[in-house]
Amino acid sequence: MPRFLSRRGFLITGAALGGTALVAAVGGAGYLASVDVDGLDGHLYGERAVLNAFVVIQPDSRVIVNVPKTEMGQGIHTGLAMVVAEELDIPFDDRISVVFPTEAHPAYSTWFNLLQIRPEEASGPIVWVGRRVLGQLGFIATGASGSTMGMWHPMRVAGASARHMLLAAAAARLDVPAADLATGDGFVRHEASGQHLSYGELAREAALLQPPDHPALKPASEWRIIGRSQPRVDLPAKVRGEPVFGMDIALPDMVHAAIRHAPVFGAKVARVVNEAEVRAAPGVRDVAVIDGQKVAVVAVSWWQAEQAASLLNIAWTQTEANGVTSAEMSARLKTALGSTEPYENINEGDVEAAIAGSTSPTIDATYEVPFLTHACMEPINATVLVRDDLVAEAWVSSQSPMAIRQGVARGAGLAGIEPISVTCNVTMNGGAFGRRSDQDVVAEAAFLAARHRGRPVKLIWSREEDIARGLFRSHAAARLRAALGADGLPMAYDALVATQSITQAIASRNLPFTPGPDGDRLSVEGLDKLHYAIPNRRMRSQHVPSHMPIHFWRSNGFSFNTFFTESFIDECALAARADPLAYRRALLRANPRHLAVLNRVAELAKWGTPMAPGRGRGIAIEECYRSVVAQVVEVTVAEDGEITVDRVFCAIDAGLVINPDAVVAQMEGGISFGVTTALMSAITLDAGTVMESNFHDFPMQRIADAPAVEVAIMESDEPPCGVGEPGVVPVAAAIANAIHAATGRRIRSLPLAITETNGERRRRTVLRRIAT
Amino acid sequence: MVELIINGTQVTVETDAGKPLLWVLREDLEVLGPKYGCGIAQCGACRVLINGESAPSCVTPIGSVAGASVVTVEGLAQQGGMLSVVQQAWIDEQVPQCGFCQPGFIIATTALLEATSQPTDAEIDEAITNICRCGTYPRIRRAIHRAAAILAER
Ligand code: FES
Ligand code: FES
């Protein structure tokens, strides 16, 4: 087991980065497995005792837990504080508070996400070097449903280590063996003498002690907090309406900015036709073209800035994308599905031979999904201050302090300023869904801040900029083929997806290097169906570039591929005249973990019980973020084609669950997100421009449309797995399958609508309800 | 110059009469509970009580509420900071995820329960039109029923 807290740590880090020879010299795997260099030495900070990178204790015994993960609604601050409280042996109550640390210690780095490995399993030279490098780079980010997976063990060790140091401090103070001491309720007690000392009394001495090499962790049988639902630490402030979001930042001398981006991505500002008029508008301080591509208005209030920005008459350059429509994008994807040389991700057995040799008809279906956007409830914003001495500070509802730091450097750089240092304050995020990992808004605010040195600049994108001029989930299409054997199960499965490489698009905007488009894991996740027993399997992808800025979007490739594949498996079941549940059971026969989840959701939904005419049930299952999640959806399809999702049942094996109620909430929220997407959401293009602009034409589910949700969490022997995204993943396919069960009609594209007209009408229905 | 009462305190604001109440609250008065979510009366994040009625403050010009009594989410807790019944129900049901939309839902629910003490699910569907992108709807529904039940006991 690696150590996370070591006084020697810093020295080893410094040396290791000195040269590869040294890395090689310490490269014996046994040594690497036990060495850890991420530690932050204990120290005193004013009244506070910093026991390690994660645990700070005040004289009044209050505990501050440093959680280097963004709270964006998923409850991660609570979950990781629970882990620390468990090992520290303190009650989980309001004596615990959580902060997102502003320092970028290597201990906070998100190396496990990139290296795809759990810290408790990490060992060996590649991991060791990867951790060193990513730690030094300050790679800290929240995403990929990876926070509990990646942090629960280090934070357990941090809590246990702090407790050990408190015990050692008490032993020294009382002059008794540490073994005679016990902890509980924030005290160290010596039962024999009846003496006790509070953590607050001991913390300053404890902080200066040597941390233990391998602090014993509490056995699971003694857990009192982990695995039992605890109230979220951030909710009291949120129901009181306290200013916790980036948008709520209010600083002395602050000025406000609004912005306009090009209607066609890639177009440049040819000229601001009426700059003088806009500058003369009330409250306006500045009109600035940023990087030749966008125009910002700075004013004394955001309302004035936005009013003035709406006066802007900007001449944009023409680009090749000026003529692009959704129909043309769709045609491009369909053409790409005929590509003769797609990238081959998987090729097992001989798919073509199996299809050619099959006596049953080939099942061959093409599916499609549109562009989407995140529409986080808190519109995109950033506040940046560049002081006259070029020291910078930023306050951003962001998923990554590294993105903030880089964004500030980039934006200030565009204004010819190189900040000496950047303090990154990560605030609560009003939703993120992958959107808030980009540097874009930070760079824009930093550019303006560099022009207005000494004044904080708060830039807020209007909702219209967010929906129509922001970042998008890719448009994607897939062709799936299967040949069934005598038992009705697929002998061959052939999947080809056409879409824009997600990784390449993100890297091109945020990293100094851009990988090639092929082999993009994010584009194909959800396509392989490796958990289904199929003897011949091929998975291929074809990159289809567009002018649209593609970004992470809650569950990425799974958000489309699982819709494609789990719809397709239903089509196979239908061809085999098999029940969709029984068919999946047969395909999962070798995977007890998946089978258990599938059976649990079927039981929850009373699969097989009769339904009224016009109603139907659909099922889908996926393995994602190391979790296995299955859902059954019940729909009603009215005579006129209107689709209502009545109930959703969900079972998830998410491994060890720290805070069960938070997992249920993530499933509920993911399902809502997925139902909205499946029934309502599309970003469409005309003349290269996004046509949607706000919630009237990019509608969201409201309470009247929200299905009842029932969630079952499986007992599991796995360590913690991801939960932020899995809830979204099976929904769309399960709804499509339910619609088929209700109507006999197979819908192969999103948003799901019986006819185009009804799709439109649904939007109007939502609107009418709101208008009255 | 507009005079009005915000959370029980008389205030005078000097601003353009066309400036929306939302931005007067957030920028001129630093009352940051009401949120900007859409600016076009679609999402409800900006909802406040105006003379007891729930209204989207993003489309309410300050000039139109002269003399009115405005209550924001900050004004719901009782003296001494005790949460209102609705806010407490929100904690008891662990409703918020990101929380950005919740001030608007809490305001809308406060107004609903004032008008309809025991709302049915259909009445909730009719009255609560706010958007929660995090999808906390099942819990919002439970919290509304819980708050209604507690208020009925009083
Ligand atoms: S901001 Fe007022 S309704 Fe959305
Ligand atoms: S809790 Fe995030 S939008 Fe409602």
CSV table of C-alpha atoms in Angstrom, one decimal, chain B residues 49-147:
chain,number,residue,atom,x,y,z
B,49,LEU,CA,-42.2,37.3,-3.3
B,50,ILE,CA,-43.7,40.6,-4.4
B,51,ASN,CA,-46.4,41.5,-1.9
B,52,GLY,CA,-46.6,37.8,-1.2
B,53,GLU,CA,-46.9,36.7,-4.8
B,54,SER,CA,-44.1,34.6,-6.4
B,55,ALA,CA,-42.8,36.5,-9.4
B,56,PRO,CA,-39.8,36.3,-11.7
B,57,SER,CA,-37.7,39.3,-10.7
B,58,CYS,CA,-35.6,39.1,-14.0
B,59,VAL,CA,-38.6,40.6,-16.0
B,60,THR,CA,-39.9,42.9,-13.2
B,61,PRO,CA,-38.6,46.5,-13.8
B,62,ILE,CA,-37.7,48.1,-10.5
B,63,GLY,CA,-39.9,51.0,-11.5
B,64,SER,CA,-43.0,48.8,-11.4
B,65,VAL,CA,-42.5,47.7,-7.8
B,66,ALA,CA,-42.2,51.0,-6.1
B,67,GLY,CA,-43.6,50.8,-2.6
B,68,ALA,CA,-43.9,47.0,-2.8
B,69,SER,CA,-42.7,44.5,-0.2
B,70,VAL,CA,-40.2,42.1,-1.6
B,71,VAL,CA,-39.1,38.9,0.1
B,72,THR,CA,-36.2,36.9,-1.2
B,73,VAL,CA,-34.9,33.6,0.0
B,74,GLU,CA,-32.8,35.4,2.5
B,75,GLY,CA,-35.9,36.8,4.1
B,76,LEU,CA,-37.6,33.5,4.8
B,77,ALA,CA,-35.7,32.4,7.9
B,78,GLN,CA,-37.2,33.6,11.2
B,79,GLN,CA,-35.6,35.9,13.7
B,80,GLY,CA,-32.6,34.2,15.1
B,81,GLY,CA,-31.9,32.4,11.8
B,82,MET,CA,-34.2,29.5,12.2
B,83,LEU,CA,-35.1,28.1,8.8
B,84,SER,CA,-38.7,28.5,7.5
B,85,VAL,CA,-40.8,25.3,7.4
B,86,VAL,CA,-40.2,25.1,3.6
B,87,GLN,CA,-36.4,25.6,4.0
B,88,GLN,CA,-36.3,23.0,6.8
B,89,ALA,CA,-38.3,20.5,4.6
B,90,TRP,CA,-35.7,21.1,1.9
B,91,ILE,CA,-33.0,20.0,4.4
B,92,ASP,CA,-35.0,17.1,5.7
B,93,GLU,CA,-35.5,15.8,2.2
B,94,GLN,CA,-31.9,16.6,1.2
B,95,VAL,CA,-33.3,18.3,-1.9
B,96,PRO,CA,-30.5,20.5,-3.4
B,97,GLN,CA,-27.8,19.2,-5.6
B,98,CYS,CA,-25.9,22.1,-7.0
B,99,GLY,CA,-28.5,24.4,-5.3
B,100,PHE,CA,-28.5,27.2,-7.9
B,101,CYS,CA,-32.1,26.8,-8.7
B,102,GLN,CA,-33.3,26.2,-5.2
B,103,PRO,CA,-33.9,29.7,-3.9
B,104,GLY,CA,-36.4,30.0,-6.7
B,105,PHE,CA,-38.1,26.7,-5.9
B,106,ILE,CA,-38.2,27.6,-2.2
B,107,ILE,CA,-39.9,30.9,-3.0
B,108,ALA,CA,-42.4,29.4,-5.4
B,109,THR,CA,-43.2,26.7,-2.8
B,110,THR,CA,-43.7,29.3,-0.1
B,111,ALA,CA,-46.2,31.1,-2.2
B,112,LEU,CA,-47.9,27.9,-3.3
B,113,LEU,CA,-48.4,26.8,0.3
B,114,GLU,CA,-49.7,30.2,1.3
B,115,ALA,CA,-52.4,29.9,-1.4
B,116,THR,CA,-53.0,26.2,-1.2
B,117,SER,CA,-52.2,24.6,2.1
B,118,GLN,CA,-52.4,21.0,1.0
B,119,PRO,CA,-51.6,20.9,-2.7
B,120,THR,CA,-52.2,17.8,-4.7
B,121,ASP,CA,-49.5,16.5,-7.1
B,122,ALA,CA,-51.5,18.0,-9.9
B,123,GLU,CA,-51.6,21.4,-8.2
B,124,ILE,CA,-47.9,21.2,-7.6
B,125,ASP,CA,-47.4,20.4,-11.3
B,126,GLU,CA,-49.5,23.4,-12.2
B,127,ALA,CA,-47.9,25.9,-9.8
B,128,ILE,CA,-44.2,25.0,-9.7
B,129,THR,CA,-42.8,25.7,-13.2
B,130,ASN,CA,-39.2,26.3,-12.2
B,131,ILE,CA,-36.3,24.4,-13.9
B,132,CYS,CA,-33.8,22.3,-12.0
B,133,ARG,CA,-31.1,21.1,-14.3
B,134,CYS,CA,-29.8,18.7,-11.6
B,135,GLY,CA,-33.1,16.9,-11.6
B,136,THR,CA,-34.1,17.2,-7.9
B,137,TYR,CA,-37.8,17.0,-8.8
B,138,PRO,CA,-38.7,13.8,-6.9
B,139,ARG,CA,-37.3,15.4,-3.7
B,140,ILE,CA,-38.9,18.8,-4.3
B,141,ARG,CA,-42.3,17.0,-4.5
B,142,ARG,CA,-41.6,15.2,-1.3
B,143,ALA,CA,-40.4,18.3,0.4
B,144,ILE,CA,-43.5,20.3,-0.6
B,145,HIS,CA,-45.7,17.6,0.8
B,146,ARG,CA,-43.6,17.5,4.0
B,147,ALA,CA,-43.8,21.2,4.5
